[in-house]
CSV table of C-alpha atoms in Angstrom, one decimal:
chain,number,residue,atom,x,y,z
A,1,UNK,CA,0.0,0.0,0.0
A,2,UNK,CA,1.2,3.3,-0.8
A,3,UNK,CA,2.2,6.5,1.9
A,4,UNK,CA,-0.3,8.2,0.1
A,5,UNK,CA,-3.2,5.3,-0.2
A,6,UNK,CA,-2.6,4.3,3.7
A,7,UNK,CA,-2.8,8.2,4.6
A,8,UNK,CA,-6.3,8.3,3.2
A,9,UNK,CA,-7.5,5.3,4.7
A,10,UNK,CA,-5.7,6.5,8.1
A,11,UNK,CA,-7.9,10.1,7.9
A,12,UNK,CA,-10.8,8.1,6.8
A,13,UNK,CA,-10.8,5.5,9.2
A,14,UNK,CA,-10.4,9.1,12.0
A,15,UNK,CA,-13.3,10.8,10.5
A,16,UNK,CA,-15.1,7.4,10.9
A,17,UNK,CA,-14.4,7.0,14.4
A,18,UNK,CA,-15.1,10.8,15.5
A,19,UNK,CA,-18.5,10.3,14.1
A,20,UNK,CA,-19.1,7.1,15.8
A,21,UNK,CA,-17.8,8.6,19.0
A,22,UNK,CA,-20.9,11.4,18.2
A,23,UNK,CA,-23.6,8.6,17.1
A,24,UNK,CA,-22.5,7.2,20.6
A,25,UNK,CA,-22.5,10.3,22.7
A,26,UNK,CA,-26.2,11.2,21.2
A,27,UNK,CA,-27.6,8.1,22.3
A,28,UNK,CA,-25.9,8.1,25.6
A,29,UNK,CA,-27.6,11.6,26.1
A,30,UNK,CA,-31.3,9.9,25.2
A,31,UNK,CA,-31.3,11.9,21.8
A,32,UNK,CA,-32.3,10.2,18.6
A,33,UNK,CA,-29.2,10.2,16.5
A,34,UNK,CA,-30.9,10.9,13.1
A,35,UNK,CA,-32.7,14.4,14.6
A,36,UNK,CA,-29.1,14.8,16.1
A,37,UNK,CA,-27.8,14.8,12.5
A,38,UNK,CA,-30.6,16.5,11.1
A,39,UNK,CA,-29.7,19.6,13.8
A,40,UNK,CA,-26.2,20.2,13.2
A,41,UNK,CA,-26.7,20.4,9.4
A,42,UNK,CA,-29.7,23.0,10.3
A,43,UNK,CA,-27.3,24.7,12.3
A,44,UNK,CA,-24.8,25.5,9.4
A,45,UNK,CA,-27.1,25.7,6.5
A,46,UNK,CA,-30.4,26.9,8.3
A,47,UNK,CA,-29.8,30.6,7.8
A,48,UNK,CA,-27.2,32.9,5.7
A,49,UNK,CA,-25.8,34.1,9.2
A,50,UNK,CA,-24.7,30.4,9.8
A,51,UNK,CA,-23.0,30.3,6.8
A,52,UNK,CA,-21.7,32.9,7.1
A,53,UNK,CA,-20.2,31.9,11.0
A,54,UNK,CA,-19.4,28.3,9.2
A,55,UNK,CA,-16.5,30.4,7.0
A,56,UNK,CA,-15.9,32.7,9.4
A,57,UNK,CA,-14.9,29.4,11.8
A,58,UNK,CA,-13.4,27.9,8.7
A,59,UNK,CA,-10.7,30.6,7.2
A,60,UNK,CA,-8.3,31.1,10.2
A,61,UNK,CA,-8.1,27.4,10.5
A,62,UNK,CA,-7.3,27.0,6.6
A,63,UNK,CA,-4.9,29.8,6.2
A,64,UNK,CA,-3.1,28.3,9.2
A,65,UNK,CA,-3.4,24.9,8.6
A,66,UNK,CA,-2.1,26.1,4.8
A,67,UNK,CA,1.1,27.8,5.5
A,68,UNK,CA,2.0,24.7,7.4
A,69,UNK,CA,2.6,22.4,4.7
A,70,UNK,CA,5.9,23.3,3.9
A,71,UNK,CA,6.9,22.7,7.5
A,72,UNK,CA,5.4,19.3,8.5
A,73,UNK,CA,6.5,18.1,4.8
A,74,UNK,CA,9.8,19.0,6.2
A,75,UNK,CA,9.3,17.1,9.7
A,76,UNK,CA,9.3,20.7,11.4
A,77,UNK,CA,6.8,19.8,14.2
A,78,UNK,CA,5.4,23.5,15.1
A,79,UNK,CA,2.8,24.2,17.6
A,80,UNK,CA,3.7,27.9,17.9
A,81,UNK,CA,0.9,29.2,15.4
A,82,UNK,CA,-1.1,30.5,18.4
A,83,UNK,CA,1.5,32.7,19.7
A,84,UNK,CA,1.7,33.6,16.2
A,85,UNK,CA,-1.2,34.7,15.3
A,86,UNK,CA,-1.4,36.8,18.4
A,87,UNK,CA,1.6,38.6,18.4
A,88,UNK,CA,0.5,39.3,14.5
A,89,UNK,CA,-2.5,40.9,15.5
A,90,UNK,CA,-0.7,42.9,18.3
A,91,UNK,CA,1.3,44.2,15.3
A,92,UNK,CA,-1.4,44.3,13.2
A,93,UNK,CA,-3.9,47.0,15.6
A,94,UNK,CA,-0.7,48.9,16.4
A,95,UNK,CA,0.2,49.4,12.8
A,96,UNK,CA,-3.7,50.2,11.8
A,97,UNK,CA,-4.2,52.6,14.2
A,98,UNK,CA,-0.5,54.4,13.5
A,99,UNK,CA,-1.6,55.1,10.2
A,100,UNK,CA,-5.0,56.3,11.6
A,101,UNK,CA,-3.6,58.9,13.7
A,102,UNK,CA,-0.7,59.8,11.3
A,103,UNK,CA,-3.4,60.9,8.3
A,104,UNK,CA,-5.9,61.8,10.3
A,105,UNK,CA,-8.4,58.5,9.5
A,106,UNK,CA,-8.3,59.8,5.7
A,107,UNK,CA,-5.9,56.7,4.4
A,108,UNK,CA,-8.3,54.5,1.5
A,109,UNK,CA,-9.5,51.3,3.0
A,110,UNK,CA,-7.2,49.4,0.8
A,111,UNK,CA,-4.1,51.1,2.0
A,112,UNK,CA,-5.1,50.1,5.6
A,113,UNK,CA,-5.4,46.1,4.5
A,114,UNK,CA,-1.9,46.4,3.4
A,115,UNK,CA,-0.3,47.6,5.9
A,116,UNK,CA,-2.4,45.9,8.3
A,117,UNK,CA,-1.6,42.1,6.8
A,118,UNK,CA,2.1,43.2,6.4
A,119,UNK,CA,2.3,44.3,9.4
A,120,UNK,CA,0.4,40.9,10.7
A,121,UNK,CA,2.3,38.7,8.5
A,122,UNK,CA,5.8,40.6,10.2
A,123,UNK,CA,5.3,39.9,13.3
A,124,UNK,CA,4.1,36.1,12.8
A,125,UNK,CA,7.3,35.4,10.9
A,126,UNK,CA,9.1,37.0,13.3
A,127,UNK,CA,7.8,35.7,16.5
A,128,UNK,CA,8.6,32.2,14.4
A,129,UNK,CA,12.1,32.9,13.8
A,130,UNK,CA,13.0,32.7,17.5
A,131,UNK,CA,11.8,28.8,17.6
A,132,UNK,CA,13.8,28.1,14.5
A,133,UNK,CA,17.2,30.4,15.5
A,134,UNK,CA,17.0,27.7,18.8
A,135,UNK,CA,16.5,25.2,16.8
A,136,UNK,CA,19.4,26.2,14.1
A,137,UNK,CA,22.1,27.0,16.9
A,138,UNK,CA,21.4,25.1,19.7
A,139,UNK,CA,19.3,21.9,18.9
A,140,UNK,CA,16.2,23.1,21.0
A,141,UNK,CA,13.3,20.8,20.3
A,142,UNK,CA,11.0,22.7,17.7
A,143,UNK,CA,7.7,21.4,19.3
A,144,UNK,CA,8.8,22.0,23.3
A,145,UNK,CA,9.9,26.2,22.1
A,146,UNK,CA,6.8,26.9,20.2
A,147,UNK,CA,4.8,25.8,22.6
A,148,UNK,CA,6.1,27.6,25.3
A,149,UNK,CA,6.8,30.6,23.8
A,150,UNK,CA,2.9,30.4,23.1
A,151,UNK,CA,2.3,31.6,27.1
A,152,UNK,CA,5.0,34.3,26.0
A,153,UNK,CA,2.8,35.5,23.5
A,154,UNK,CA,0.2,35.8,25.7
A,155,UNK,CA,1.8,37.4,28.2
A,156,UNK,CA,2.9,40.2,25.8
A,157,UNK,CA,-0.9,40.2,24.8
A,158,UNK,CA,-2.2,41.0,28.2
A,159,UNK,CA,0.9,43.6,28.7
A,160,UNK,CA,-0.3,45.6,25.5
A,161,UNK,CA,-3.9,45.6,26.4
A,162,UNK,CA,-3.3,46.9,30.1
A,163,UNK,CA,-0.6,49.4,28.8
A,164,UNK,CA,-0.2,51.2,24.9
A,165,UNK,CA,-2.9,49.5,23.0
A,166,UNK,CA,-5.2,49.6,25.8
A,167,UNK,CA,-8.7,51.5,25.3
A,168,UNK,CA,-9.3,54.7,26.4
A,169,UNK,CA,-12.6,53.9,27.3
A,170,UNK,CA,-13.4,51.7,30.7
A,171,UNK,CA,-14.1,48.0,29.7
A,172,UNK,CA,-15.2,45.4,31.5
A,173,UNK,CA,-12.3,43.0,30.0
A,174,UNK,CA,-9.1,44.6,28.3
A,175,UNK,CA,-9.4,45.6,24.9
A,176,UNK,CA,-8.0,47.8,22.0
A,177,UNK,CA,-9.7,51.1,21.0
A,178,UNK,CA,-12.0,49.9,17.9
A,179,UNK,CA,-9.9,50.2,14.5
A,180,UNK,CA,-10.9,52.7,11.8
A,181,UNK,CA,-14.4,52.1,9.8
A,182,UNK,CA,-12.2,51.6,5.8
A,183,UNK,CA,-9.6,49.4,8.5
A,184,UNK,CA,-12.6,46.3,8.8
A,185,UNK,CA,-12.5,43.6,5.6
A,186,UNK,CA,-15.6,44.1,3.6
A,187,UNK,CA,-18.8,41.9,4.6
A,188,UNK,CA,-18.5,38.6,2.2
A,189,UNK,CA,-22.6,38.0,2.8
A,190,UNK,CA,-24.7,41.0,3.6
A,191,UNK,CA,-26.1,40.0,7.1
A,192,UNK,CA,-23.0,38.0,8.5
A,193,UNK,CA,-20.1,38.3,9.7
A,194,UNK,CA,-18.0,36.4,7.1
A,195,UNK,CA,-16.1,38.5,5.0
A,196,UNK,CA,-13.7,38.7,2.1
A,197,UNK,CA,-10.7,36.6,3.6
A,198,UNK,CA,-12.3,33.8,2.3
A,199,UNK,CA,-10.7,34.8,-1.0
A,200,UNK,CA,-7.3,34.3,0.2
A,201,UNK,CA,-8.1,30.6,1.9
A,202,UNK,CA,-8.7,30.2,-2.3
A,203,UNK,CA,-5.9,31.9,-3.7
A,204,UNK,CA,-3.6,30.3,-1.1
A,205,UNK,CA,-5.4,26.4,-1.8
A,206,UNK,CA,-3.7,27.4,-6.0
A,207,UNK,CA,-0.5,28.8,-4.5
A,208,UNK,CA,0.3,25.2,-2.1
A,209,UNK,CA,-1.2,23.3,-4.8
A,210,UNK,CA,1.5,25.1,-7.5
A,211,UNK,CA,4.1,24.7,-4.9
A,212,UNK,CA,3.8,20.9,-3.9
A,213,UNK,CA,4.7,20.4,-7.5
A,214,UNK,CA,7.9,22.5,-7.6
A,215,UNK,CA,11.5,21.0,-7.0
A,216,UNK,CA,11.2,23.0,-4.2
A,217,UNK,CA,8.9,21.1,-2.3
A,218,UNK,CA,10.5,17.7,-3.1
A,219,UNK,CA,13.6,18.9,-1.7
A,220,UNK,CA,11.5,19.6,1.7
A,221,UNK,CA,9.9,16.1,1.4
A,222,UNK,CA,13.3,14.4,1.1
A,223,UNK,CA,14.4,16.7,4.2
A,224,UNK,CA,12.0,14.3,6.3
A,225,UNK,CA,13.0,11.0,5.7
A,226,UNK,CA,16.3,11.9,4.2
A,227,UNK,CA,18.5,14.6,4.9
A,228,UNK,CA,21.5,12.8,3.1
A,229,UNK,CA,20.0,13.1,0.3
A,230,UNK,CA,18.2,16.5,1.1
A,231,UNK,CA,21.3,18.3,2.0
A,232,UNK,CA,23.1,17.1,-1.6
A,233,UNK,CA,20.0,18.3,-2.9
A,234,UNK,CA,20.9,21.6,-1.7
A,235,UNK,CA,18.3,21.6,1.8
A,236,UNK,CA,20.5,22.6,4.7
A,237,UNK,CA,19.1,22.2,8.2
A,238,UNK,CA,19.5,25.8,8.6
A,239,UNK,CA,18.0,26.6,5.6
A,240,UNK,CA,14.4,24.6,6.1
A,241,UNK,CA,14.4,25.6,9.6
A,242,UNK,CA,14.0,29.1,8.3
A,243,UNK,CA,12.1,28.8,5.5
A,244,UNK,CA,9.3,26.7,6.6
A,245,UNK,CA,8.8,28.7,10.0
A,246,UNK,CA,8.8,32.1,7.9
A,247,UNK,CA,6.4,31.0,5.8
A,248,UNK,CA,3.8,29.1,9.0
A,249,UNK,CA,4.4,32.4,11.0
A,250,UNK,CA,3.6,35.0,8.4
A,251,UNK,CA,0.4,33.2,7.6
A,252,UNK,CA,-0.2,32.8,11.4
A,253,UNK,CA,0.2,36.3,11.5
A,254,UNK,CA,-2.2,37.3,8.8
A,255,UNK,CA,-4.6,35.9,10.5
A,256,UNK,CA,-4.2,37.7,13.3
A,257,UNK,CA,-4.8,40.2,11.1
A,258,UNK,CA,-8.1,39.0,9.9
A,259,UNK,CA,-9.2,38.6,13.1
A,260,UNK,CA,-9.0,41.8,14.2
A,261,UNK,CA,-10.1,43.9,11.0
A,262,UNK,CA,-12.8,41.3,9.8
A,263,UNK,CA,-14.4,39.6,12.8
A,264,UNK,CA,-13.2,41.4,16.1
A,265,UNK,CA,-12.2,45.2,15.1
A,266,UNK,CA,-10.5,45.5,17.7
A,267,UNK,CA,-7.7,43.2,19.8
A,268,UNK,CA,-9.2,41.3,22.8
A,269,UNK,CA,-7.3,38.7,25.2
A,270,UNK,CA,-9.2,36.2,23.1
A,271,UNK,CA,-8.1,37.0,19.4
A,272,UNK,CA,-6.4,33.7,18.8
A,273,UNK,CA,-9.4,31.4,19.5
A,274,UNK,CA,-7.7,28.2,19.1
A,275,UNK,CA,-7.1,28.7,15.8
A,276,UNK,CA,-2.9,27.8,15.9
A,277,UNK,CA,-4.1,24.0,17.3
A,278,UNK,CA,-7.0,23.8,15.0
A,279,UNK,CA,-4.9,24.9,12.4
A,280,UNK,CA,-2.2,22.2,13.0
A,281,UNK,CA,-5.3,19.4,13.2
A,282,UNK,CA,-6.8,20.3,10.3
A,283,UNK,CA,-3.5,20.1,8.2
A,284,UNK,CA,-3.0,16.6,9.3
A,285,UNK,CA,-6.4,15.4,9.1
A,286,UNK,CA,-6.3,16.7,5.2
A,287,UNK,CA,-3.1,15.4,4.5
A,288,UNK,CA,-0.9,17.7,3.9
A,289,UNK,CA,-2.8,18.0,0.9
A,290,UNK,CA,-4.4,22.0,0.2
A,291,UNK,CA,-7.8,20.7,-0.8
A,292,UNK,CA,-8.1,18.3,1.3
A,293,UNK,CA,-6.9,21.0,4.1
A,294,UNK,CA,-10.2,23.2,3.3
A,295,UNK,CA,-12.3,20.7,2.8
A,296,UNK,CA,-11.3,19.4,6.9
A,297,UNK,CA,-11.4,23.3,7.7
A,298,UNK,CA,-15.3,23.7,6.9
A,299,UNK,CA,-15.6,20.1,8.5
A,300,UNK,CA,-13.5,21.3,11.2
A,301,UNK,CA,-16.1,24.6,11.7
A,302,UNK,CA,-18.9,22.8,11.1
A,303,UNK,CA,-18.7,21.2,14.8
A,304,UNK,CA,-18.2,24.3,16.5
A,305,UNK,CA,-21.2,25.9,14.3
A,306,UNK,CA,-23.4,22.8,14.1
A,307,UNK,CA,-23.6,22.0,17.6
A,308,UNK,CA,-25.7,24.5,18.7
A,309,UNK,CA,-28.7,23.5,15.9
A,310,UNK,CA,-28.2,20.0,17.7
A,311,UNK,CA,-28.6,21.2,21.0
A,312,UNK,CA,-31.9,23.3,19.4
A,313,UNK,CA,-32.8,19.9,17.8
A,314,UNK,CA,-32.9,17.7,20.4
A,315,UNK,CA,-32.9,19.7,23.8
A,316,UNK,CA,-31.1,17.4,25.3
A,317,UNK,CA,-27.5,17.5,24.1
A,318,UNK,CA,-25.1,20.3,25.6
A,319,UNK,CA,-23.1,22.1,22.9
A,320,UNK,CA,-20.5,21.4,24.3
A,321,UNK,CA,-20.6,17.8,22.3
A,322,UNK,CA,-18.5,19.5,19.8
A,323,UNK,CA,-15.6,19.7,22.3
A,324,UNK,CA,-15.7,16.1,23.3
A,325,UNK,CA,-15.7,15.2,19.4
A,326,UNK,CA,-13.2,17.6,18.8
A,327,UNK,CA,-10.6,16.0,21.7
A,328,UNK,CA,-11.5,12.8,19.7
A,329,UNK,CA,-10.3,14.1,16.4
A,330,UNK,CA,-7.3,15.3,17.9
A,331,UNK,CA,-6.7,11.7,19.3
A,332,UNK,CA,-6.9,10.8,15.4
A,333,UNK,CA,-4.6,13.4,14.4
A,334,UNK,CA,-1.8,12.5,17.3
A,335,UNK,CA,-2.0,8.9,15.3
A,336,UNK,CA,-2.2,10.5,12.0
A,337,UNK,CA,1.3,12.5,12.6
A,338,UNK,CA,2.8,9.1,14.2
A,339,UNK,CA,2.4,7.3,11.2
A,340,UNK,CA,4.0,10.4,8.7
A,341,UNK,CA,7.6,9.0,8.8
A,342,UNK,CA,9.6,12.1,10.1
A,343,UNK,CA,7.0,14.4,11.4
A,344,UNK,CA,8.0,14.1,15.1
A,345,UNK,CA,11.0,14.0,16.3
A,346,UNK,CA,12.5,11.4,18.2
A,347,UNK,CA,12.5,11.6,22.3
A,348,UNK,CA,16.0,11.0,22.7
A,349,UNK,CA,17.8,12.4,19.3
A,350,UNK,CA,22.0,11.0,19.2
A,351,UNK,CA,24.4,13.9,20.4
A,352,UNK,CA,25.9,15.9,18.3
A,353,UNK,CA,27.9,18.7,18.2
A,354,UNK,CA,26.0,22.5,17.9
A,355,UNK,CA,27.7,22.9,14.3
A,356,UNK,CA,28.4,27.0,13.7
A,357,UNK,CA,27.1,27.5,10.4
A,358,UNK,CA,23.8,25.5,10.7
A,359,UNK,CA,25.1,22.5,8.9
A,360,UNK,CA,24.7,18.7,9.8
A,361,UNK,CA,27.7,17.3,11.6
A,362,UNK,CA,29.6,14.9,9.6
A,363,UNK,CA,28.7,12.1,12.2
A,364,UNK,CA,24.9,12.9,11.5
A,365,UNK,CA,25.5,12.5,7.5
A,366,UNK,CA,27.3,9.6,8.2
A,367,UNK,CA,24.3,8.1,10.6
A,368,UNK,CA,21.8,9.5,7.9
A,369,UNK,CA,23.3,8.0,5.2
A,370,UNK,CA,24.0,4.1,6.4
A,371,UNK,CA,19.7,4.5,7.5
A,372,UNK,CA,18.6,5.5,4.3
A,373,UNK,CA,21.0,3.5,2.1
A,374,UNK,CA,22.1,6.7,-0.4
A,375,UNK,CA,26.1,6.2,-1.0
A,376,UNK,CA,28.5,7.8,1.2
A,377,UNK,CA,30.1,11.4,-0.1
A,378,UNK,CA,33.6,11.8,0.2
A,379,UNK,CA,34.7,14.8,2.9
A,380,UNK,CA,36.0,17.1,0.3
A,381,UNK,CA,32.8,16.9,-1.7
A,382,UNK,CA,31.2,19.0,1.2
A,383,UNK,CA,32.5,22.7,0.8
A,384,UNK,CA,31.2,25.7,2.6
A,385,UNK,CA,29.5,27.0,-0.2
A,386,UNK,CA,27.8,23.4,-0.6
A,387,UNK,CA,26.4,23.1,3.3
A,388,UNK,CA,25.3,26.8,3.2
């Protein structure tokens, strides 16, 4: 069976379980599990204000979930997209309201999305960067930074909103002062709150579906299983490290972004939402692949969105169902990400020498190359110029 034949019938055999687990859960709550069904689909498609709360669940998740393809291709395990995403925003309301107050709320409401997803997108990659410099120089495990430097981020959050983003006006939780009327993202369906961001989830589904065809993300690929290979190929440690975390945190930070301008306007302590773990499920429940990563996205939203038509439905089942089903798929998704051959790191990695330019250690070429079988290179094949 192929990687690619044995990762559909891995998600499928998830998906199958998670709605099992719900079938079960209904009947446990003495619910009949067909009127159960027949809620949550009323509760996304009953009204255009659930669809439109159905994309506007959906497109953080997919943008996320998106822009981390090039890193778990590459075995770069991040769970940082939640700090991400909120130190984006953070940069995102401070760089909105900047350019309010420096021309006098005249700038075009275009000029005021650009700067605002720049600015997002900025501070994402950068807050990324520090995960992957620990990573480059001193070997720290990927997934143990990221996620600790996700309580950083929200500790910078709650310093910004008590101090020089905070509202001039008393609030009964902190909070930004609202952004500028052009600043918010255009209503997609009159009525809703979804709005035009939905536009990028499409343009980015064409750009990771051009660029898991490149040479590019080949070399990536090969970085996984073998970075013998990968780094003859021209994919340095160093190299990846950077790439793939610039690219997850500048789309964590646009939606930050979106958060703020389309669905918020304003920053609140709550503007990540979950998104950066939802994001990371929903990449590896669609495997890896950019339809299949919307297509879990609106699955993905559908729960949260869903659940309260079946609580309407029956009367008896707590909407809080979608969090038990959720913790289920998430089960699924920890075995999903076991079975991808060099997603996660192993607990206890062989020593090896912090190399100063980013490089792999001879010794790990050597130990890479007898486990995937490629020849051996000779020493003086390996220049500077080469490992850089």
């Amino acid at each position: 069976m192929s990687a690619r034949v044995r990762s559909l019938v891995l998600t499928g055999a998830v998906v199958a379980a998670v709605l099992l687990v719900a079938t079960a859960l209904i009947l446990f709550a003495g619910a009949d599990p067909l009127t159960g069904l027949r809620g949550l689909v009323e509760g996304v498609s009953s009204s255009p204000y659930r669809v439109g709360e159905l994309l506007v669940g959906a497109v953080p998740i997919a943008i996320v979930a998106l822009t981390l393809i090039p890193a778990l291709r590459a075995g770069v395990f991040s769970v940082g997209a939640e700090g991400q995403v909120t130190i984006g925003a953070i940069l995102a309301t401070a760089a909105v309201l900047g350019l309010r107050d420096l021309t006098g709320d005249a700038a075009p409401a275009p000029l005021y999305w650009v700067v605002g997803m720049i600015a997002g997108a900025v501070g994402g990659a950068a807050f990324a960067l520090i995960p992957a410099w620990l990573a480059s120089r001193w070997r720290v495990n990927v997934i143990l930074s990221t996620l600790l430097l996700n309580y950083v981020a929200i500790g910078i959050l709650g310093f910004t909103l008590r101090t020089w983003l905070a509202s001039p006006d008393d609030t009964a939780t902190p909070q930004s002062e609202r952004l500028p009327e052009a600043a918010s993202l255009p209503a997609l369906i009159p009525g809703t709150r979804a709005h035009i961001g939905v536009l990028l989830v499409i343009v980015a589904v064409v750009v990771f579906e051009w660029w898991r065809r490149t040479s590019q993300a080949t070399r990536v690929a090969v970085f996984a299983e073998r970075p013998a290979l990968a780094l003859r190929l021209g994919a340095t440690r160093t190299r990846t490290l950077y790439g793939t975390m610039l690219v997850s945190g500048a789309g964590a930070g646009v939606v930050g972004w979106m958060q703020i301008a389309g669905v918020n306007e304003r920053l609140l302590g709550s503007v990540s939402g979950g998104v950066g773990f939802s994001g990371l499920a929903v990449a590896l429940l669609g495997g890896l692949l950019p339809v299949g990563i919307a297509a879990a996205a609106v699955f993905f939203s559908a729960l949260t969105v869903g659940a309260v038509g079946m609580q309407s439905a029956t009367g008896t089942i707590p909407s809080s169902i979608s969090d038990v089903i959720k913790g289920v798929l998430l089960l699924g998704v920890a075995v999903i990400a076991a079975s991808r051959p060099g997603l996660v790191a192993p607990a206890h990695p062989a020593p090896a020498p912090a190399p100063d330019d980013g490089a792999f250690a001879p010794s790990e070429i050597a130990d890479a190359t007898a486990a995937s079988g490629e020849p051996a290179l000779e020493p003086a094949t390996t220049d500077t110029e080469t490992t850089r």
